Coordinates of C-alpha atoms in Angstrom, one line a residue:
X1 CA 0.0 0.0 0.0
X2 CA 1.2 3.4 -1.0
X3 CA 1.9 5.6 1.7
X4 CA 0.8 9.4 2.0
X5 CA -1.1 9.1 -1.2
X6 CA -2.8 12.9 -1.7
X7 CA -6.2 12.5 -2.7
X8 CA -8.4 15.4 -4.1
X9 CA -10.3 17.6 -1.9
X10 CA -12.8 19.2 -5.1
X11 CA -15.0 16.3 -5.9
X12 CA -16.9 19.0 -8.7
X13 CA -18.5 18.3 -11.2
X14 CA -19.5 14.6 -9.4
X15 CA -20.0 15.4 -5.9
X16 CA -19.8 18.2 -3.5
X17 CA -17.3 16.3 -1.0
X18 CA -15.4 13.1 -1.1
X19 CA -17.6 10.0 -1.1
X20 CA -15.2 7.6 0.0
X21 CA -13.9 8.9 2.9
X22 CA -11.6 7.6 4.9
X23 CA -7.2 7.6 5.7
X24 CA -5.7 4.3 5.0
X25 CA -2.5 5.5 6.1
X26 CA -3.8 6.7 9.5
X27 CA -5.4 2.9 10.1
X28 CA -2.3 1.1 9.2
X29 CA -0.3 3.4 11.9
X30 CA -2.8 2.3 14.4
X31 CA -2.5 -1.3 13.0
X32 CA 1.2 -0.7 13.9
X33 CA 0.3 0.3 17.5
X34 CA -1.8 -2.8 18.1
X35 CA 0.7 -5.2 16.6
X36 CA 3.2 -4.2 19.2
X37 CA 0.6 -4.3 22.0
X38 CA 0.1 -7.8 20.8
X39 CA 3.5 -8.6 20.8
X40 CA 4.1 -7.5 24.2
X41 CA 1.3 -8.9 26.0
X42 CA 2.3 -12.2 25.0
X43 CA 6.2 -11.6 25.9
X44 CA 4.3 -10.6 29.5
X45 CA 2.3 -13.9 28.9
X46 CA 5.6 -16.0 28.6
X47 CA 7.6 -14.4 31.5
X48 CA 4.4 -15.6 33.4
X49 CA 4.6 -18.9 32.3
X50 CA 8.3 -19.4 33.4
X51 CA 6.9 -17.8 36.9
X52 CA 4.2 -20.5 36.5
X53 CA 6.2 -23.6 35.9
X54 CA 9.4 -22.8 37.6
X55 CA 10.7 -24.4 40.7
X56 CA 12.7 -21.3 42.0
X57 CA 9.5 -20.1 43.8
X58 CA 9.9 -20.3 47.5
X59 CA 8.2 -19.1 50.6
X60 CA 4.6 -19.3 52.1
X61 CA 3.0 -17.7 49.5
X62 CA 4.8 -19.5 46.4
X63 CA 2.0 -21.9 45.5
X64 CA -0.2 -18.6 45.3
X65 CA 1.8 -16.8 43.0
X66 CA 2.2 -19.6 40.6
X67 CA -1.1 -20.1 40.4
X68 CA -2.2 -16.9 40.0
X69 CA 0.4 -16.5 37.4
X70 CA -1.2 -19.3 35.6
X71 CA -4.2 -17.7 35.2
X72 CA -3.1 -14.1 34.5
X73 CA -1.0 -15.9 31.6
X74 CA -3.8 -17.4 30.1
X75 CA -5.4 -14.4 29.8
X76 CA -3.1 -12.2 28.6
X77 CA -2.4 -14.6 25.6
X78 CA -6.0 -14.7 25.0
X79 CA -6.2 -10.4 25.1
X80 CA -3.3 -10.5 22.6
X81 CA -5.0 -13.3 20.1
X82 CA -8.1 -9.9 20.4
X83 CA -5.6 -7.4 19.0
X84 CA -4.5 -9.7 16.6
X85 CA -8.0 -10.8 15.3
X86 CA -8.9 -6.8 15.1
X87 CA -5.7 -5.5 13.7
X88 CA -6.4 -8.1 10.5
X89 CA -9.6 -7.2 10.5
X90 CA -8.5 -3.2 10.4
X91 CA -5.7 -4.0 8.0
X92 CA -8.1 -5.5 5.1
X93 CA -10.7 -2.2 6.0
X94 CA -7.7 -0.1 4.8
X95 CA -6.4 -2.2 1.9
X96 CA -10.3 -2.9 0.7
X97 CA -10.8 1.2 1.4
X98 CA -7.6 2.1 -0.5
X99 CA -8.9 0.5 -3.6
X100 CA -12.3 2.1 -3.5
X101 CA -10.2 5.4 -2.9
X102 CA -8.5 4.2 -6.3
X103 CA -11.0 3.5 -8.2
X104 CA -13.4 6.9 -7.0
X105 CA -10.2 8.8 -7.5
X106 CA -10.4 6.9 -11.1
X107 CA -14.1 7.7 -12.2
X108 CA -12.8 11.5 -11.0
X109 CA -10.9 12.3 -13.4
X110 CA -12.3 10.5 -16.4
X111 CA -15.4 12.5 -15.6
X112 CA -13.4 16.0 -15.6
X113 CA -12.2 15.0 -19.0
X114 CA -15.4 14.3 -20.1
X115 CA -16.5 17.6 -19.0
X116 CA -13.9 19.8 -20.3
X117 CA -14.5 18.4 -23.7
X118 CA -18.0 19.0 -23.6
X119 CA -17.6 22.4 -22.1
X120 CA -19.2 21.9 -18.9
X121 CA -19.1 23.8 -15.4
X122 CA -18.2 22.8 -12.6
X123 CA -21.3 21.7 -11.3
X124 CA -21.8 19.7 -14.8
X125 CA -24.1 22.0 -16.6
X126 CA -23.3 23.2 -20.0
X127 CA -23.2 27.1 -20.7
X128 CA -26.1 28.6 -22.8
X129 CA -25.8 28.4 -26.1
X130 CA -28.1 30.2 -29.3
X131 CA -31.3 27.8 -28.8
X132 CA -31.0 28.9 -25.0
X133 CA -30.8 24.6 -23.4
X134 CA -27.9 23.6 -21.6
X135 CA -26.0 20.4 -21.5
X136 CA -27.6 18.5 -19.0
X137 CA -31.0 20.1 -19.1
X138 CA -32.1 18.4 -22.1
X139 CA -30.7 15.3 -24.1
X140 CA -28.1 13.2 -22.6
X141 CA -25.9 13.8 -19.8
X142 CA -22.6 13.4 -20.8
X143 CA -21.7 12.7 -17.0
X144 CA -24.7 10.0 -16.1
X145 CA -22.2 7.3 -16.4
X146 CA -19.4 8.5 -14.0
X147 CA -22.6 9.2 -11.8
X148 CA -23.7 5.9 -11.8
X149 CA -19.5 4.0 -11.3
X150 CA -19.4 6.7 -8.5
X151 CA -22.4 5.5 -7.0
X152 CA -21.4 2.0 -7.5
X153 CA -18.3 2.7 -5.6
X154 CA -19.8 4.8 -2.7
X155 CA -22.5 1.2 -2.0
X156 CA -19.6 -0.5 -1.9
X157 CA -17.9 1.7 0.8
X158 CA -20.8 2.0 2.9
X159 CA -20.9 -2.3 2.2
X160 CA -17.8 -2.9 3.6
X161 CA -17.3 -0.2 5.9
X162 CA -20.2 -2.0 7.4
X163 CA -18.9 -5.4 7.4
X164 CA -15.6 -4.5 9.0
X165 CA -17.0 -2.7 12.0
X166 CA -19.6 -5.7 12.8
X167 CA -16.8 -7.9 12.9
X168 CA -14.1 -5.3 15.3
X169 CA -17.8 -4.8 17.2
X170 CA -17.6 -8.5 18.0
X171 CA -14.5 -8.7 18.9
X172 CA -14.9 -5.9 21.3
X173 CA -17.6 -7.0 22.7
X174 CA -16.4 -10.4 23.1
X175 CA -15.8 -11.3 27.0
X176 CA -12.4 -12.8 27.8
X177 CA -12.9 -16.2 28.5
X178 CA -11.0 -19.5 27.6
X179 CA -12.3 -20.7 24.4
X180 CA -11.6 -24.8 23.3
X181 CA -8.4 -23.8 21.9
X182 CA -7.1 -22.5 25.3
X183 CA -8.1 -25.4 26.9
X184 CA -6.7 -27.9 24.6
X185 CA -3.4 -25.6 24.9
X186 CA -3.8 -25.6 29.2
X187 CA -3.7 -29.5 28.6
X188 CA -0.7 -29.7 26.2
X189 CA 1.2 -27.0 28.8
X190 CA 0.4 -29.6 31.8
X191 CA 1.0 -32.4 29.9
X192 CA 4.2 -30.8 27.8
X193 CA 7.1 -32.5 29.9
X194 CA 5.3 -36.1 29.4
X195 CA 4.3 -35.9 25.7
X196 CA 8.0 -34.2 24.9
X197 CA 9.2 -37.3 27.2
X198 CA 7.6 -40.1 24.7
X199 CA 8.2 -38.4 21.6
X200 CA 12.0 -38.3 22.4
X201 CA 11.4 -42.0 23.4
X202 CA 10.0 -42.7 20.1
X203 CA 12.0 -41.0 17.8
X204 CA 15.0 -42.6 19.6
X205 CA 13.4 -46.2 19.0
X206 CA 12.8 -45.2 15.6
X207 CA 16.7 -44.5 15.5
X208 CA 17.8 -47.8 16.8
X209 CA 15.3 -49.8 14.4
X210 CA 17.3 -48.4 11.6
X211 CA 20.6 -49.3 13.3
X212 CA 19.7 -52.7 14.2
X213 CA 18.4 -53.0 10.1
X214 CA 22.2 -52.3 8.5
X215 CA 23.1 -55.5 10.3
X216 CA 20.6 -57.8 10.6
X217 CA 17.8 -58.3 8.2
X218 CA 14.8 -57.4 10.3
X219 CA 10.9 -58.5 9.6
X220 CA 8.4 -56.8 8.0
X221 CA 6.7 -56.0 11.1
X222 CA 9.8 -54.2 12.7
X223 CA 10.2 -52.0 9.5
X224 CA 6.1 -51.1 9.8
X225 CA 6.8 -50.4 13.6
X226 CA 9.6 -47.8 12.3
X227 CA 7.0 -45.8 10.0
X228 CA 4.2 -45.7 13.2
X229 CA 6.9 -44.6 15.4
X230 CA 7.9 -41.9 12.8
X231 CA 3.8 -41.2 12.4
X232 CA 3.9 -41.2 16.5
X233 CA 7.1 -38.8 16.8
X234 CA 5.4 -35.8 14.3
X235 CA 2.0 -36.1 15.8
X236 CA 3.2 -35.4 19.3
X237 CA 5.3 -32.5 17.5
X238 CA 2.6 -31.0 16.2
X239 CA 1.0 -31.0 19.5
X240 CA 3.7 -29.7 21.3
X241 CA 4.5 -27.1 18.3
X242 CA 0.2 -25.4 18.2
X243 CA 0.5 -24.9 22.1
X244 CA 3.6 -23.0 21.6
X245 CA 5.9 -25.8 23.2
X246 CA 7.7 -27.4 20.6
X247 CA 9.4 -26.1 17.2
X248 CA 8.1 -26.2 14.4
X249 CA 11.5 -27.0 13.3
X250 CA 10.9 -30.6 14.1
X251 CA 8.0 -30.6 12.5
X252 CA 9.5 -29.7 8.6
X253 CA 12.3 -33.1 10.2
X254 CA 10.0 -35.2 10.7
X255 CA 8.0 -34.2 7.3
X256 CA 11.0 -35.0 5.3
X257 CA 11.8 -37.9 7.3
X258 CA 8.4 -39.2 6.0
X259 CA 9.3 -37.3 2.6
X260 CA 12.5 -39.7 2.5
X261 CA 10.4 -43.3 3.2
X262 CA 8.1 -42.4 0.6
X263 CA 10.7 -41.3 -1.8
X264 CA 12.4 -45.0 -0.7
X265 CA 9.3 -46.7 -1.3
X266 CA 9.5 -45.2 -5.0
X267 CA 12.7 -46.1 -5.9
X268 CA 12.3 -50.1 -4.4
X269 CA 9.0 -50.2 -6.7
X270 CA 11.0 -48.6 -10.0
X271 CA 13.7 -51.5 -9.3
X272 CA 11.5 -54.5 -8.8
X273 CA 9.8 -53.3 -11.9
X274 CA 13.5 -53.0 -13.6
X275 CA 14.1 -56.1 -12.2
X276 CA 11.4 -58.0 -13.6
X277 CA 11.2 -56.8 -16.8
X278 CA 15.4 -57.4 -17.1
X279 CA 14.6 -61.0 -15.8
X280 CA 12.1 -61.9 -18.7
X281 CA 14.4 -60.3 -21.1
X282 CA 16.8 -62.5 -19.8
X283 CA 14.7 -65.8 -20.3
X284 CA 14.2 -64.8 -23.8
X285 CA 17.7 -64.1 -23.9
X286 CA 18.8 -67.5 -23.2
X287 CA 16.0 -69.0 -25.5
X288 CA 17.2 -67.5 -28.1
X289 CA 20.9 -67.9 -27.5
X290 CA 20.6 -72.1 -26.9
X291 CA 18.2 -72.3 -29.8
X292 CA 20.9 -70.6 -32.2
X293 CA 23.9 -72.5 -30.7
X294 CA 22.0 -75.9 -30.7
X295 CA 20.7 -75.2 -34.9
X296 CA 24.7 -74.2 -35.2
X297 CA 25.5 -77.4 -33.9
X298 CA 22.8 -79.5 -36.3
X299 CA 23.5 -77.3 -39.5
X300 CA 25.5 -80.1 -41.0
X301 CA 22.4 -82.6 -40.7
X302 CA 19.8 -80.1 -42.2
X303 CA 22.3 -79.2 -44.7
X304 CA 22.3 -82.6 -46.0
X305 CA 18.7 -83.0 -45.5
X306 CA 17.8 -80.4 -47.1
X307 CA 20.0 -81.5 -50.4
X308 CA 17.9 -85.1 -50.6
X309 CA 15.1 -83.1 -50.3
X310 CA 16.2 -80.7 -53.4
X311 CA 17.9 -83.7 -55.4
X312 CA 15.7 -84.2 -58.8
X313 CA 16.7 -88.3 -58.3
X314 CA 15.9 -88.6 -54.6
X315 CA 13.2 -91.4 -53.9
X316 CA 9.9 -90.4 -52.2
X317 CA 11.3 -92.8 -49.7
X318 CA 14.3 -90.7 -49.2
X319 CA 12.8 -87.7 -49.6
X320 CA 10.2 -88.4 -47.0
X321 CA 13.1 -89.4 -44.4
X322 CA 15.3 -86.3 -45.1
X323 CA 12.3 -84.6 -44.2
X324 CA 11.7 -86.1 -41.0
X325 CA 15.5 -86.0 -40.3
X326 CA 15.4 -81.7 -40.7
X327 CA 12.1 -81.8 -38.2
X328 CA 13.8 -83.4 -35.9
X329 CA 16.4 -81.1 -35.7
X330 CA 14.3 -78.0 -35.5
X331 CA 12.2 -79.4 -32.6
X332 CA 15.5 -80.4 -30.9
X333 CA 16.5 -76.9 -31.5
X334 CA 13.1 -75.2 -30.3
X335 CA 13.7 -77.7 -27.2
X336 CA 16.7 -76.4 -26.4
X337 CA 15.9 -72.9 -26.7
X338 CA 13.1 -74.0 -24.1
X339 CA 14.9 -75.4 -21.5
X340 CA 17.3 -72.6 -21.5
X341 CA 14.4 -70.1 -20.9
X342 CA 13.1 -72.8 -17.9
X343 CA 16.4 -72.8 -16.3
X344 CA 17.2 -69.1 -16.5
X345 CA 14.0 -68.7 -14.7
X346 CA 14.6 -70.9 -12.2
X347 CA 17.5 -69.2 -11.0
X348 CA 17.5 -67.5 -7.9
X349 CA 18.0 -63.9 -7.3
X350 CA 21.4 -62.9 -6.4
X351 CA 21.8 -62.7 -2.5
X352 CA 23.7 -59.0 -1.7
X353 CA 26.2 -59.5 0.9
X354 CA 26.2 -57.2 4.5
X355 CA 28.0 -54.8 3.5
X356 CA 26.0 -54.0 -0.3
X357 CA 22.8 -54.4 2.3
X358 CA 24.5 -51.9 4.9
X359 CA 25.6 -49.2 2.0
X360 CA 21.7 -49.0 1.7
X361 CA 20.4 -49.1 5.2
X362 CA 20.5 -52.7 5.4
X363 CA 17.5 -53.1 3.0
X364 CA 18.2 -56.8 1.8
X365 CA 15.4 -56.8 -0.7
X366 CA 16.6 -53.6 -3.1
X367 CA 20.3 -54.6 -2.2
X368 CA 19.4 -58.2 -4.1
X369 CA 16.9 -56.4 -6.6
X370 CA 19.6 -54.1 -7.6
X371 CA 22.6 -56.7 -7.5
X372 CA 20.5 -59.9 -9.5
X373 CA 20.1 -56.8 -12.2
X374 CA 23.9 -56.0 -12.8
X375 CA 23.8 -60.2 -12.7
X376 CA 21.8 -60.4 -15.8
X377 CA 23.3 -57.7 -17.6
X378 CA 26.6 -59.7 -17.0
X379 CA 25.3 -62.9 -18.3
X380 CA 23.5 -61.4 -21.3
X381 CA 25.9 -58.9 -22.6
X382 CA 25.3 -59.3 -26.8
X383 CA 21.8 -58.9 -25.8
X384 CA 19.8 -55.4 -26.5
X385 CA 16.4 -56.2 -24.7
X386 CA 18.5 -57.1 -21.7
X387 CA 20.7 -54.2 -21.7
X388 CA 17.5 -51.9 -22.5
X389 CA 15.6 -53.5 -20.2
X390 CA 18.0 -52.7 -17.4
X391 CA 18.0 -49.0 -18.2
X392 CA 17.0 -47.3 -15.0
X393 CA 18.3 -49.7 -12.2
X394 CA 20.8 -47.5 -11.5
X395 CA 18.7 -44.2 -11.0
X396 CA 16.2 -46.2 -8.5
X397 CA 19.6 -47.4 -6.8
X398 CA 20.9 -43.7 -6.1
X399 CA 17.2 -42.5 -5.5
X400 CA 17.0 -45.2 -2.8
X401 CA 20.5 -44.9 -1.2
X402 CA 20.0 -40.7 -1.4
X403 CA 16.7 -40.7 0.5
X404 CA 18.3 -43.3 3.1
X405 CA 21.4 -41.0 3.1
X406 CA 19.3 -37.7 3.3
X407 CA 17.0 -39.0 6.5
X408 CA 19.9 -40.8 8.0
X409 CA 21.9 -37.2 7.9
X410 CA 19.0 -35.1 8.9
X411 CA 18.3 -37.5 12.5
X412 CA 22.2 -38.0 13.1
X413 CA 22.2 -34.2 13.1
X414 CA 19.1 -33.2 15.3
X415 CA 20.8 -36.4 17.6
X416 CA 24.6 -35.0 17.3
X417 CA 23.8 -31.2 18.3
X418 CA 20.2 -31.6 20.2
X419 CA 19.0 -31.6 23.8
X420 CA 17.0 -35.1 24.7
X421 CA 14.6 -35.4 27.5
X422 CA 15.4 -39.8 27.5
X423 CA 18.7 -39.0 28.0
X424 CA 19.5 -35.5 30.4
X425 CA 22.9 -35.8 30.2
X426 CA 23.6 -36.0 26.8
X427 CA 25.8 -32.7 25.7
X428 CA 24.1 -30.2 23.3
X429 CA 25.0 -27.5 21.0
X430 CA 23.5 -24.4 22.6
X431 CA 23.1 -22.2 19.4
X432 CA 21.2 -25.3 17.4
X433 CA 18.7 -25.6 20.1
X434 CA 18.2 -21.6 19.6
X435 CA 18.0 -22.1 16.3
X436 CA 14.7 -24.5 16.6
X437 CA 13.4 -22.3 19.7
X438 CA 13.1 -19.5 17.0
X439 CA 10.6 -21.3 15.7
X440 CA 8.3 -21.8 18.4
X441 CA 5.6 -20.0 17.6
X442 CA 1.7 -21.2 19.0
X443 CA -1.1 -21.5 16.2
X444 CA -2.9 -18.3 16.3
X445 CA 0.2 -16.2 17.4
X446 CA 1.8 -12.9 15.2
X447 CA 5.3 -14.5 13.6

């Protein structure tokens, strides 16, 4: 929004004052002013919380004081979410009046145009002319359409000046009292230390699960548990984050630690589907490989029973066994061909060792997807379906082992540097924690 805009005071040949009154500017300063009385009475309501919840209290009337603190807290955080309500309301009053302003300042001056070309007055009336009328008097009136936007525009100020000042009314009016929300965030503040408790206790489990999987090859059920204790850790962030007792920090960690097992789950599906498609390709591979070694090997015989067949003295007789001879030999061939296929599919899929496993998080099943690939490639080299086939196992492979790499970073880092309520003792990096209390901001609160 512009600032000091200068508006015109001579609303002639439209109006005899401005329609649209109003001072944008002057709303936004007060704006200002309520922001900053908003963001002080919740500093007040945080110092009272620390009164509230500390342990330094001491003497007869300690128990008093932090309760009444409690309660004095609670509702200067709910008089500060008031001047936060009515400075947005105020704020879209001057935006939404500073357009009308525009748009009135607009139809203005078109209209002045209008009437210097048609030699009006200021009022809007033409001077007299030989046949004595006057623009305005009689025939059209050159200004009836600016008269009609103008009018237009003044509804819609009244409109919204309207709707604005039912809705600051009812904030004004409304008594302070705790509303759901400051319940549900009195029961996250009592509850804070125990949900902050099993969150850390989760996420650490989490941690270990992931461990334990580089060297063992855990069930499907421990790898489910990992994603429910990950589900587990961000819903008791986010609970701890809208009451204004968490970051929302861990929040975007534990959203891209989700991020990363989908983006896992993508990549294992791309391979097996490389996999799979490389392994039929393979199958016809060796089909065609044995069938053209094994009609190499029996080219001599068809040769020769081919040239009975085409010999102008040949014998039906002979003729009729050359025949039979050459059929042979192609269905031997086709055989072949056949059991190559069969026994190419029956061959297991390559078993990674630990450490190929480890390199990906210990995930067995893409470590042998992804190694049973570069297998067949190997054993099919002259082959083009193979080799095309294969296209893309490498790409899922780096997709998989980056996601693993990415959320194993991102939790060795929030482990490394941050606090943890499981273990007390652990050493911390005092400016990371600051870092992630900067963003501890409740829902509902000014940022």
């Amino acid at each position: 929004m512009s600032r000091h805009r200068r508006r015109p005071r001579d609303w002639h040949p439209l109006a005899a004052s401005d329609p649209v009154p109003g001072d944008p500017d002057a709303i936004l300063d007060e704006v200002a002013h309520m922001r900053q009385v908003a963001l002080m009475l919740r500093g007040e309501a945080r110092d009272l919380r620390v009164i509230g919840q500390g342990d330094g209290l001491k003497g007869r009337y300690a128990d008093a004081l932090r309760h009444g603190a409690d309660g004095l807290e609670v509702h200067l955080r709910e008089t500060a979410e008031r001047y936060e309500r009515v400075h947005g309301h105020l704020t879209s009053w001057a935006h939404a009046l500073e357009d009308l302003q525009t748009e009135a300042d607009r139809i203005l001056r078109n209209a002045r145009t209008v009437a210097e070309v048609n030699g009006l007055d200021e009022n809007g009336h033409g001077h007299e002319s030989g046949g004595g009328n006057e623009h305005g008097s009689g025939g059209d009136d050159p200004l009836q359409g600016h008269r009609a936007s103008l009018a237009k525009v003044v509804a819609q100020h009244e409109e919204r000046a309207a709707h604005y000042a039912a809705l600051i009314r009812h904030e004004i009016d409304d008594k302070i009292k705790d509303s759901p929300w400051e319940w549900f965030k009195d029961a996250v503040d009592d509850w804070s230390g125990a949900i902050s408790l099993a969150v850390d206790a989760m996420s650490y489990a989490a941690t270990v699960i992931a461990l334990v999987a580089i060297a063992t090859t855990p069930a499907g059920w421990v790898a489910g548990l990992a994603i429910w204790l990950s589900v587990g850790v961000l819903s008791g962030h986010l609970l701890l984050a809208a009451a204004g007792d968490g970051s929302w920090a861990d929040i975007a960690m534990d959203v891209f630690g989700l991020l990363t097992m989908r983006i896992g789950t993508v990549a294992l599906n791309r391979l097996r589907g490389v996999r799979e498609a490389t392994k039929l390709a393979a199958q016809l591979a060796a089909e065609e490989e044995a069938a053209a070694n094994s009609a190499r090997a029996t080219r001599t015989l068809r040769d020769r029973a081919s040239a009975v067949v085409n010999r102008r003295g040949a014998t039906r007789a002979e003729r009729s066994r050359a025949r039979h001879a050459r059929n042979i030999a192609r269905a031997a061939n086709q055989r072949v061909g056949r059991e190559a296929a069969e026994s190419e599919a029956a061959v297991p899929m390559a078993q990674a060792s630990r450490w190929e496993a480890a390199s990906v998080g210990g995930d067995v099943e893409e470590a042998n997807h992804f190694k049973d690939v570069k297998r067949l490639r190997a054993a099919y080299p002259r082959s083009p379906e193979v080799q095309r086939a294969s296209n893309g196992a490498e790409r899922a492979h780096r997709m998989f082992k980056g996601a693993w790499i990415a959320a194993s970073a991102s939790d060795g880092t929030d482990k490394l540097l941050g606090s943890s309520d499981v273990i007390p003792q652990k050493p911390a990096f005092g400016p990371y924690g600051d870092l992630k209390n900067r963003c501890s901001k409740e829902v509902g609160s000014a940022w």
